[in-house]
CSV table of N, CA and C in Angstrom, one decimal:
chain,number,residue,atom,x,y,z
A,1,UNK,N,-28.0,-46.2,44.7
A,1,UNK,CA,-26.9,-45.3,44.6
A,1,UNK,C,-27.4,-43.9,44.0
A,2,UNK,N,-28.3,-44.0,43.0
A,2,UNK,CA,-28.8,-42.8,42.3
A,2,UNK,C,-29.6,-42.0,43.4
A,3,UNK,N,-30.3,-42.6,44.3
A,3,UNK,CA,-31.1,-41.9,45.3
A,3,UNK,C,-30.1,-41.2,46.2
A,4,UNK,N,-29.0,-41.8,46.6
A,4,UNK,CA,-28.0,-41.3,47.5
A,4,UNK,C,-27.4,-40.0,46.9
A,5,UNK,N,-27.1,-40.1,45.6
A,5,UNK,CA,-26.5,-39.0,44.9
A,5,UNK,C,-27.4,-37.8,44.8
A,6,UNK,N,-28.7,-38.0,44.6
A,6,UNK,CA,-29.7,-36.9,44.6
A,6,UNK,C,-29.7,-36.3,46.0
A,7,UNK,N,-29.8,-37.1,47.0
A,7,UNK,CA,-29.9,-36.5,48.4
A,7,UNK,C,-28.6,-35.7,48.7
A,8,UNK,N,-27.5,-36.2,48.4
A,8,UNK,CA,-26.2,-35.5,48.7
A,8,UNK,C,-26.2,-34.2,47.8
A,9,UNK,N,-26.6,-34.2,46.6
A,9,UNK,CA,-26.6,-33.1,45.7
A,9,UNK,C,-27.5,-32.0,46.2
A,10,UNK,N,-28.7,-32.4,46.6
A,10,UNK,CA,-29.7,-31.5,47.2
A,10,UNK,C,-29.2,-30.8,48.4
A,11,UNK,N,-28.6,-31.6,49.3
A,11,UNK,CA,-28.0,-31.1,50.6
A,11,UNK,C,-26.9,-30.0,50.3
A,12,UNK,N,-26.0,-30.4,49.4
A,12,UNK,CA,-25.0,-29.4,49.0
A,12,UNK,C,-25.5,-28.1,48.4
A,13,UNK,N,-26.5,-28.3,47.5
A,13,UNK,CA,-27.1,-27.1,46.9
A,13,UNK,C,-27.8,-26.2,48.0
A,14,UNK,N,-28.5,-26.8,48.9
A,14,UNK,CA,-29.1,-26.1,50.0
A,14,UNK,C,-28.1,-25.4,50.9
A,15,UNK,N,-27.0,-26.0,51.2
A,15,UNK,CA,-26.0,-25.4,52.0
A,15,UNK,C,-25.3,-24.2,51.2
A,16,UNK,N,-25.1,-24.4,50.0
A,16,UNK,CA,-24.5,-23.4,49.2
A,16,UNK,C,-25.4,-22.2,49.1
A,17,UNK,N,-26.7,-22.4,48.9
A,17,UNK,CA,-27.6,-21.3,48.8
A,17,UNK,C,-27.7,-20.6,50.1
A,18,UNK,N,-27.8,-21.3,51.2
A,18,UNK,CA,-27.9,-20.6,52.5
A,18,UNK,C,-26.6,-19.8,52.8
A,19,UNK,N,-25.4,-20.3,52.4
A,19,UNK,CA,-24.2,-19.7,52.7
A,19,UNK,C,-24.1,-18.4,51.8
A,20,UNK,N,-24.7,-18.4,50.7
A,20,UNK,CA,-24.7,-17.2,49.8
A,20,UNK,C,-25.5,-16.0,50.3
A,21,UNK,N,-26.5,-16.4,51.2
A,21,UNK,CA,-27.4,-15.3,51.7
A,21,UNK,C,-26.7,-14.7,52.9
A,22,UNK,N,-26.6,-13.4,52.9
A,22,UNK,CA,-26.0,-12.7,54.0
A,22,UNK,C,-27.0,-11.9,54.9
A,23,UNK,N,-28.3,-12.3,54.8
A,23,UNK,CA,-29.3,-11.6,55.5
A,23,UNK,C,-29.0,-11.5,57.0
A,24,UNK,N,-29.2,-10.3,57.5
A,24,UNK,CA,-28.9,-10.1,59.0
A,24,UNK,C,-30.1,-10.3,59.8
A,25,UNK,N,-30.0,-10.8,61.0
A,25,UNK,CA,-31.1,-11.0,61.9
A,25,UNK,C,-31.7,-9.6,62.3
A,26,UNK,N,-33.0,-9.6,62.6
A,26,UNK,CA,-33.7,-8.4,63.0
A,26,UNK,C,-33.1,-7.7,64.2
A,27,UNK,N,-32.5,-8.5,65.1
A,27,UNK,CA,-31.9,-7.9,66.3
A,27,UNK,C,-30.6,-7.1,66.0
A,28,UNK,N,-30.1,-7.2,64.8
A,28,UNK,CA,-28.9,-6.4,64.4
A,28,UNK,C,-29.3,-5.0,63.8
A,29,UNK,N,-30.6,-4.8,63.6
A,29,UNK,CA,-31.1,-3.6,63.0
A,29,UNK,C,-31.2,-2.4,64.0
A,30,UNK,N,-30.1,-2.2,64.7
A,30,UNK,CA,-30.1,-1.1,65.7
A,30,UNK,C,-28.8,-0.3,65.5
A,31,UNK,N,-28.9,1.0,65.7
A,31,UNK,CA,-27.8,1.9,65.7
A,31,UNK,C,-27.9,2.8,66.9
A,32,UNK,N,-26.9,2.8,67.8
A,32,UNK,CA,-27.0,3.6,69.0
A,32,UNK,C,-28.1,3.2,69.9
A,33,UNK,N,-28.6,2.0,69.8
A,33,UNK,CA,-29.7,1.5,70.6
A,33,UNK,C,-31.0,1.8,70.0
A,34,UNK,N,-31.1,2.5,68.9
A,34,UNK,CA,-32.4,2.8,68.3
A,34,UNK,C,-32.5,1.9,67.0
A,35,UNK,N,-33.7,1.3,66.9
A,35,UNK,CA,-33.9,0.4,65.8
A,35,UNK,C,-35.1,0.7,65.0
A,36,UNK,N,-35.1,0.1,63.8
A,36,UNK,CA,-36.3,0.1,62.9
A,36,UNK,C,-37.5,-0.3,63.7
A,37,UNK,N,-38.5,0.5,63.7
A,37,UNK,CA,-39.8,0.2,64.3
A,37,UNK,C,-40.0,0.7,65.7
A,38,UNK,N,-38.9,1.3,66.3
A,38,UNK,CA,-39.0,1.9,67.6
A,38,UNK,C,-40.0,3.1,67.6
A,39,UNK,N,-40.6,3.4,68.7
A,39,UNK,CA,-41.5,4.5,68.8
A,39,UNK,C,-40.7,5.8,69.0
A,40,UNK,N,-41.1,6.9,68.4
A,40,UNK,CA,-40.5,8.2,68.6
A,40,UNK,C,-40.3,8.6,70.0
A,41,UNK,N,-41.3,8.3,70.9
A,41,UNK,CA,-41.2,8.7,72.3
A,41,UNK,C,-40.0,8.0,72.9
A,42,UNK,N,-39.7,6.8,72.5
A,42,UNK,CA,-38.5,6.0,73.0
A,42,UNK,C,-37.3,6.7,72.6
A,43,UNK,N,-37.2,7.2,71.4
A,43,UNK,CA,-36.0,8.0,70.9
A,43,UNK,C,-35.8,9.2,71.8
A,44,UNK,N,-36.9,9.9,72.0
A,44,UNK,CA,-36.7,11.2,72.8
A,44,UNK,C,-36.4,10.8,74.3
A,45,UNK,N,-36.9,9.7,74.8
A,45,UNK,CA,-36.7,9.3,76.2
A,45,UNK,C,-35.2,9.0,76.3
A,46,UNK,N,-34.6,8.4,75.3
A,46,UNK,CA,-33.2,8.0,75.4
A,46,UNK,C,-32.2,9.2,75.1
A,47,UNK,N,-32.5,9.9,74.1
A,47,UNK,CA,-31.6,11.0,73.6
A,47,UNK,C,-32.1,12.4,73.8
A,48,UNK,N,-33.3,12.5,74.3
A,48,UNK,CA,-33.8,13.9,74.6
A,48,UNK,C,-34.3,14.5,73.3
A,49,UNK,N,-34.6,15.8,73.4
A,49,UNK,CA,-35.1,16.5,72.2
A,49,UNK,C,-34.0,16.6,71.1
A,50,UNK,N,-34.4,16.4,69.9
A,50,UNK,CA,-33.4,16.6,68.8
A,50,UNK,C,-32.9,18.0,68.7
A,51,UNK,N,-31.7,18.2,68.1
A,51,UNK,CA,-31.2,19.5,67.9
A,51,UNK,C,-31.9,20.2,66.8
A,52,UNK,N,-32.5,19.4,65.9
A,52,UNK,CA,-33.3,20.0,64.8
A,52,UNK,C,-34.3,19.0,64.3
A,53,UNK,N,-35.5,19.5,63.9
A,53,UNK,CA,-36.5,18.6,63.4
A,53,UNK,C,-36.9,19.2,62.0
A,54,UNK,N,-36.9,18.3,61.0
A,54,UNK,CA,-37.4,18.7,59.7
A,54,UNK,C,-38.5,17.7,59.2
A,55,UNK,N,-39.4,18.3,58.5
A,55,UNK,CA,-40.5,17.5,57.9
A,55,UNK,C,-40.4,17.4,56.4
A,56,UNK,N,-40.4,16.2,55.9
A,56,UNK,CA,-40.3,16.0,54.4
A,56,UNK,C,-41.6,15.4,53.9
A,57,UNK,N,-42.1,15.8,52.8
A,57,UNK,CA,-43.2,15.2,52.2
A,57,UNK,C,-42.8,14.4,51.0
A,58,UNK,N,-43.3,13.1,51.0
A,58,UNK,CA,-42.8,12.2,50.0
A,58,UNK,C,-43.9,11.2,49.7
A,59,UNK,N,-43.9,10.7,48.5
A,59,UNK,CA,-44.9,9.7,48.1
A,59,UNK,C,-44.4,8.3,48.4
A,60,UNK,N,-43.2,8.2,48.9
A,60,UNK,CA,-42.6,6.8,49.2
A,60,UNK,C,-43.1,6.2,50.5
A,61,UNK,N,-43.9,7.0,51.3
A,61,UNK,CA,-44.5,6.4,52.5
A,61,UNK,C,-46.0,6.6,52.5
A,62,UNK,N,-46.8,5.7,53.1
A,62,UNK,CA,-48.2,5.9,53.0
A,62,UNK,C,-48.8,7.2,53.5
A,63,UNK,N,-48.2,7.7,54.6
A,63,UNK,CA,-48.8,9.0,55.2
A,63,UNK,C,-48.3,10.2,54.4
A,64,UNK,N,-47.3,10.0,53.5
A,64,UNK,CA,-46.8,11.1,52.7
A,64,UNK,C,-45.9,12.0,53.5
A,65,UNK,N,-45.6,11.8,54.8
A,65,UNK,CA,-44.8,12.6,55.6
A,65,UNK,C,-43.7,11.9,56.4
A,66,UNK,N,-42.5,12.3,56.3
A,66,UNK,CA,-41.4,11.8,57.1
A,66,UNK,C,-40.9,12.9,58.0
A,67,UNK,N,-40.7,12.7,59.3
A,67,UNK,CA,-40.1,13.6,60.2
A,67,UNK,C,-38.7,13.2,60.5
A,68,UNK,N,-37.8,14.1,60.3
A,68,UNK,CA,-36.3,13.8,60.6
A,68,UNK,C,-35.9,14.5,61.8
A,69,UNK,N,-35.4,13.6,62.8
A,69,UNK,CA,-34.8,14.2,64.0
A,69,UNK,C,-33.3,14.2,63.7
A,70,UNK,N,-32.7,15.3,64.0
A,70,UNK,CA,-31.2,15.4,63.9
A,70,UNK,C,-30.6,15.6,65.2
A,71,UNK,N,-29.6,14.8,65.5
A,71,UNK,CA,-28.8,14.9,66.8
A,71,UNK,C,-27.4,15.3,66.4
A,72,UNK,N,-27.1,16.6,66.6
A,72,UNK,CA,-25.8,17.1,66.2
A,72,UNK,C,-25.7,17.1,64.7
A,73,UNK,N,-24.4,17.0,64.2
A,73,UNK,CA,-24.2,17.0,62.7
A,73,UNK,C,-24.1,15.6,62.1
A,74,UNK,N,-24.2,14.6,62.9
A,74,UNK,CA,-23.9,13.2,62.3
A,74,UNK,C,-25.0,12.2,62.5
A,75,UNK,N,-26.1,12.5,63.2
A,75,UNK,CA,-27.1,11.4,63.4
A,75,UNK,C,-28.4,12.0,62.9
A,76,UNK,N,-29.1,11.2,62.1
A,76,UNK,CA,-30.5,11.5,61.7
A,76,UNK,C,-31.4,10.3,61.9
A,77,UNK,N,-32.5,10.5,62.5
A,77,UNK,CA,-33.5,9.5,62.7
A,77,UNK,C,-34.8,9.9,62.0
A,78,UNK,N,-35.2,9.1,61.0
A,78,UNK,CA,-36.4,9.4,60.2
A,78,UNK,C,-37.6,8.6,60.8
A,79,UNK,N,-38.7,9.3,61.0
A,79,UNK,CA,-39.9,8.7,61.6
A,79,UNK,C,-41.1,8.9,60.6
A,80,UNK,N,-41.9,7.8,60.5
A,80,UNK,CA,-43.1,7.9,59.8
A,80,UNK,C,-44.2,7.5,60.8
A,81,UNK,N,-45.2,8.4,60.9
A,81,UNK,CA,-46.3,8.2,61.9
A,81,UNK,C,-45.7,7.9,63.3
A,82,UNK,N,-44.6,8.6,63.7
A,82,UNK,CA,-44.0,8.5,65.0
A,82,UNK,C,-43.3,7.1,65.2
A,83,UNK,N,-43.0,6.4,64.2
A,83,UNK,CA,-42.3,5.1,64.2
A,83,UNK,C,-41.0,5.3,63.4
A,84,UNK,N,-39.9,4.8,64.0
A,84,UNK,CA,-38.6,4.9,63.4
A,84,UNK,C,-38.6,4.1,62.1
A,85,UNK,N,-38.2,4.8,61.0
A,85,UNK,CA,-38.2,4.3,59.7
A,85,UNK,C,-36.7,4.0,59.2
A,86,UNK,N,-35.8,4.9,59.6
A,86,UNK,CA,-34.4,4.8,59.3
A,86,UNK,C,-33.6,5.6,60.3
A,87,UNK,N,-32.4,5.0,60.6
A,87,UNK,CA,-31.4,5.7,61.5
A,87,UNK,C,-30.1,5.8,60.7
A,88,UNK,N,-29.5,7.0,60.8
A,88,UNK,CA,-28.2,7.2,60.0
A,88,UNK,C,-27.2,7.8,60.9
A,89,UNK,N,-25.9,7.3,60.7
A,89,UNK,CA,-24.8,7.9,61.4
A,89,UNK,C,-23.7,8.2,60.4
A,90,UNK,N,-23.1,9.4,60.4
A,90,UNK,CA,-22.1,9.7,59.5
A,90,UNK,C,-20.8,10.1,60.1
A,91,UNK,N,-20.6,9.8,61.4
A,91,UNK,CA,-19.3,10.1,62.0
A,91,UNK,C,-19.0,9.1,63.1
A,92,UNK,N,-17.8,9.0,63.6
A,92,UNK,CA,-17.4,8.1,64.7
A,92,UNK,C,-17.8,8.8,66.0
A,93,UNK,N,-19.1,8.7,66.3
A,93,UNK,CA,-19.7,9.4,67.4
A,93,UNK,C,-20.2,8.6,68.6
A,94,UNK,N,-19.8,7.3,68.6
A,94,UNK,CA,-20.3,6.4,69.7
A,94,UNK,C,-21.5,5.6,69.2
A,95,UNK,N,-22.1,6.0,68.1
A,95,UNK,CA,-23.2,5.2,67.7
A,95,UNK,C,-22.7,4.0,66.9
A,96,UNK,N,-23.2,2.8,67.3
A,96,UNK,CA,-22.7,1.6,66.7
A,96,UNK,C,-23.8,0.5,66.6
A,97,UNK,N,-23.6,-0.5,65.8
A,97,UNK,CA,-24.5,-1.6,65.7
A,97,UNK,C,-24.4,-2.5,67.0
A,98,UNK,N,-25.3,-3.4,67.2
A,98,UNK,CA,-25.2,-4.3,68.4
A,98,UNK,C,-23.9,-5.1,68.3
A,99,UNK,N,-23.3,-5.3,67.1
A,99,UNK,CA,-22.1,-6.1,66.9
A,99,UNK,C,-20.9,-5.2,67.1
A,100,UNK,N,-21.0,-3.9,67.3
A,100,UNK,CA,-19.9,-3.0,67.6
A,100,UNK,C,-19.4,-2.3,66.3
A,101,UNK,N,-20.1,-2.4,65.2
A,101,UNK,CA,-19.6,-1.8,64.0
A,101,UNK,C,-20.0,-0.3,64.0
A,102,UNK,N,-19.0,0.6,63.7
A,102,UNK,CA,-19.3,2.0,63.7
A,102,UNK,C,-18.5,2.7,62.6
A,103,UNK,N,-18.9,3.9,62.3
A,103,UNK,CA,-18.2,4.7,61.3
A,103,UNK,C,-16.7,4.8,61.6
A,104,UNK,N,-15.9,4.7,60.6
A,104,UNK,CA,-14.5,4.9,60.8
A,104,UNK,C,-13.7,3.5,60.8
A,105,UNK,N,-14.5,2.4,61.0
A,105,UNK,CA,-13.8,1.1,61.0
A,105,UNK,C,-13.4,0.7,59.6
A,106,UNK,N,-12.5,-0.2,59.5
A,106,UNK,CA,-12.1,-0.8,58.2
A,106,UNK,C,-13.2,-1.6,57.7
A,107,UNK,N,-13.5,-1.4,56.4
A,107,UNK,CA,-14.7,-2.1,55.7
A,107,UNK,C,-14.6,-3.6,55.8
A,108,UNK,N,-13.4,-4.1,56.0
A,108,UNK,CA,-13.2,-5.6,56.0
A,108,UNK,C,-14.0,-6.2,57.2
A,109,UNK,N,-14.3,-5.4,58.3
A,109,UNK,CA,-15.0,-6.0,59.4
A,109,UNK,C,-16.4,-6.4,59.0
A,110,UNK,N,-17.0,-5.8,58.0
A,110,UNK,CA,-18.3,-6.1,57.5
A,110,UNK,C,-18.5,-7.5,57.1
A,111,UNK,N,-17.6,-8.0,56.3
A,111,UNK,CA,-17.6,-9.4,55.8
A,111,UNK,C,-17.3,-10.3,56.9
A,112,UNK,N,-16.4,-9.9,57.8
A,112,UNK,CA,-16.1,-10.8,59.0
A,112,UNK,C,-17.3,-10.9,59.9
A,113,UNK,N,-18.1,-9.9,60.0
A,113,UNK,CA,-19.2,-9.8,60.9
A,113,UNK,C,-20.5,-10.3,60.3
A,114,UNK,N,-20.8,-9.8,59.1
A,114,UNK,CA,-22.1,-10.1,58.5
A,114,UNK,C,-22.0,-11.0,57.3
A,115,UNK,N,-20.8,-11.3,56.8
A,115,UNK,CA,-20.7,-12.1,55.6
A,115,UNK,C,-20.7,-11.2,54.3
A,116,UNK,N,-20.8,-11.8,53.2
A,116,UNK,CA,-20.8,-11.1,51.9
A,116,UNK,C,-22.1,-10.3,51.8
A,117,UNK,N,-22.0,-9.0,51.4
A,117,UNK,CA,-23.3,-8.2,51.3
A,117,UNK,C,-24.2,-8.9,50.3
A,118,UNK,N,-25.5,-8.6,50.5
A,118,UNK,CA,-26.5,-9.1,49.6
A,118,UNK,C,-26.4,-8.3,48.3
A,119,UNK,N,-26.1,-7.1,48.4
A,119,UNK,CA,-25.9,-6.2,47.2
A,119,UNK,C,-24.8,-5.2,47.4
A,120,UNK,N,-24.0,-5.0,46.4
A,120,UNK,CA,-23.0,-3.9,46.4
A,120,UNK,C,-23.4,-3.0,45.3
A,121,UNK,N,-23.8,-1.8,45.7
A,121,UNK,CA,-24.2,-0.8,44.7
A,121,UNK,C,-23.3,0.4,44.8
A,122,UNK,N,-22.4,0.5,43.9
A,122,UNK,CA,-21.4,1.6,44.0
A,122,UNK,C,-20.5,1.5,45.2
A,123,UNK,N,-20.6,2.5,46.1
A,123,UNK,CA,-19.8,2.4,47.3
A,123,UNK,C,-20.6,2.0,48.5
A,124,UNK,N,-21.8,1.3,48.3
A,124,UNK,CA,-22.6,0.9,49.3
A,124,UNK,C,-22.7,-0.6,49.4
A,125,UNK,N,-22.5,-1.1,50.6
A,125,UNK,CA,-22.6,-2.5,50.9
A,125,UNK,C,-24.0,-2.7,51.6
A,126,UNK,N,-24.9,-3.5,51.0
A,126,UNK,CA,-26.2,-3.6,51.5
A,126,UNK,C,-26.5,-5.0,52.0
A,127,UNK,N,-27.0,-5.1,53.3
A,127,UNK,CA,-27.4,-6.3,53.9
A,127,UNK,C,-28.9,-6.2,54.2
A,128,UNK,N,-29.6,-7.2,53.7
A,128,UNK,CA,-31.1,-7.1,54.0
A,128,UNK,C,-31.4,-7.9,55.3
A,129,UNK,N,-32.5,-7.6,55.9
A,129,UNK,CA,-32.9,-8.3,57.1
A,129,UNK,C,-33.6,-9.6,56.8
A,130,UNK,N,-33.4,-10.6,57.6
A,130,UNK,CA,-34.1,-11.9,57.4
A,130,UNK,C,-35.6,-11.7,57.4
A,131,UNK,N,-36.2,-12.2,56.3
A,131,UNK,CA,-37.7,-12.1,56.2
A,131,UNK,C,-38.2,-10.8,55.8
A,132,UNK,N,-37.4,-9.7,55.7
A,132,UNK,CA,-37.9,-8.4,55.3
A,132,UNK,C,-36.9,-7.8,54.3
A,133,UNK,N,-37.0,-8.1,53.0
A,133,UNK,CA,-35.9,-7.7,52.1
A,133,UNK,C,-35.8,-6.2,51.8
A,134,UNK,N,-36.9,-5.4,52.2
A,134,UNK,CA,-36.8,-4.0,51.9
A,134,UNK,C,-36.3,-3.2,53.2
A,135,UNK,N,-35.8,-4.0,54.2
A,135,UNK,CA,-35.3,-3.4,55.4
A,135,UNK,C,-33.9,-4.0,55.6
A,136,UNK,N,-33.0,-3.2,56.1
A,136,UNK,CA,-31.7,-3.8,56.4
A,136,UNK,C,-30.7,-2.7,56.8
A,137,UNK,N,-29.4,-3.0,56.4
A,137,UNK,CA,-28.3,-2.2,56.8
A,137,UNK,C,-27.5,-1.8,55.6
A,138,UNK,N,-27.2,-0.5,55.5
A,138,UNK,CA,-26.4,0.0,54.3
A,138,UNK,C,-25.2,0.7,54.9
A,139,UNK,N,-24.0,0.2,54.4
A,139,UNK,CA,-22.8,0.8,54.8
A,139,UNK,C,-22.1,1.5,53.6
A,140,UNK,N,-21.9,2.8,53.7
A,140,UNK,CA,-21.2,3.5,52.7
A,140,UNK,C,-19.7,3.4,52.9
A,141,UNK,N,-18.9,3.1,51.9
A,141,UNK,CA,-17.5,2.9,52.1
A,141,UNK,C,-16.8,3.9,51.3
A,142,UNK,N,-15.8,4.5,52.0
A,142,UNK,CA,-14.9,5.5,51.4
A,142,UNK,C,-13.5,5.2,51.8
A,143,UNK,N,-12.6,5.0,50.8
A,143,UNK,CA,-11.2,4.7,51.0
A,143,UNK,C,-11.0,3.5,51.9
A,144,UNK,N,-11.8,2.5,51.8
A,144,UNK,CA,-11.7,1.3,52.5
A,144,UNK,C,-12.2,1.4,54.0
A,145,UNK,N,-12.9,2.5,54.3
A,145,UNK,CA,-13.4,2.7,55.7
A,145,UNK,C,-14.9,2.9,55.6
A,146,UNK,N,-15.6,2.5,56.7
A,146,UNK,CA,-17.0,2.8,56.8
A,146,UNK,C,-17.2,4.3,57.0
A,147,UNK,N,-17.9,4.9,56.1
A,147,UNK,CA,-18.1,6.4,56.1
A,147,UNK,C,-19.5,6.7,56.6
A,148,UNK,N,-20.5,5.9,56.4
A,148,UNK,CA,-21.8,6.1,56.9
A,148,UNK,C,-22.5,4.8,57.1
A,149,UNK,N,-23.4,4.8,58.1
A,149,UNK,CA,-24.2,3.6,58.3
A,149,UNK,C,-25.7,4.0,58.3
A,150,UNK,N,-26.5,3.2,57.6
A,150,UNK,CA,-28.0,3.4,57.6
A,150,UNK,C,-28.6,2.1,58.1
A,151,UNK,N,-29.6,2.2,59.0
A,151,UNK,CA,-30.4,1.1,59.4
A,151,UNK,C,-31.8,1.4,59.2
A,152,UNK,N,-32.6,0.4,58.6
A,152,UNK,CA,-34.0,0.6,58.4
A,152,UNK,C,-34.4,0.3,57.0
A,153,UNK,N,-35.4,1.1,56.5
A,153,UNK,CA,-35.9,0.9,55.1
A,153,UNK,C,-34.8,1.2,54.2
A,154,UNK,N,-34.6,0.3,53.2
A,154,UNK,CA,-33.5,0.5,52.2
A,154,UNK,C,-34.1,1.4,51.1
A,155,UNK,N,-33.3,2.5,50.8
A,155,UNK,CA,-33.8,3.4,49.8
A,155,UNK,C,-33.7,2.8,48.4
């Protein structure tokens, strides 16, 4: 009987621990069809030349340089060594996750779709990627609505 109790307890603890994790699969890390790790040439092939290009120098990446492609006023794609590092959307502009989540939606869809966030930091709901805790999805919430979406390296 004692052995059975231990097995049942261990199973329940394992299920509870896995239910508590809201890590998203790697295939969810796309916004507008562009994902973390895509090549810059792929971005340009799909969306054409950016409306603006900015270069930032930072110590937070090995090369020390991040190139930001801006498409209109609401989409930014950050590249390090010509590889997508982060994708951001700040308007309801047609850019959405593979699950159909986009700026302007009610924030309740996040928990329905991805579960409880791994971290809530102020107005940001943060979901980490399976197997890569420094990569994921960040949803900024304003007045109960999704105000901005970031996919990629978590700041």
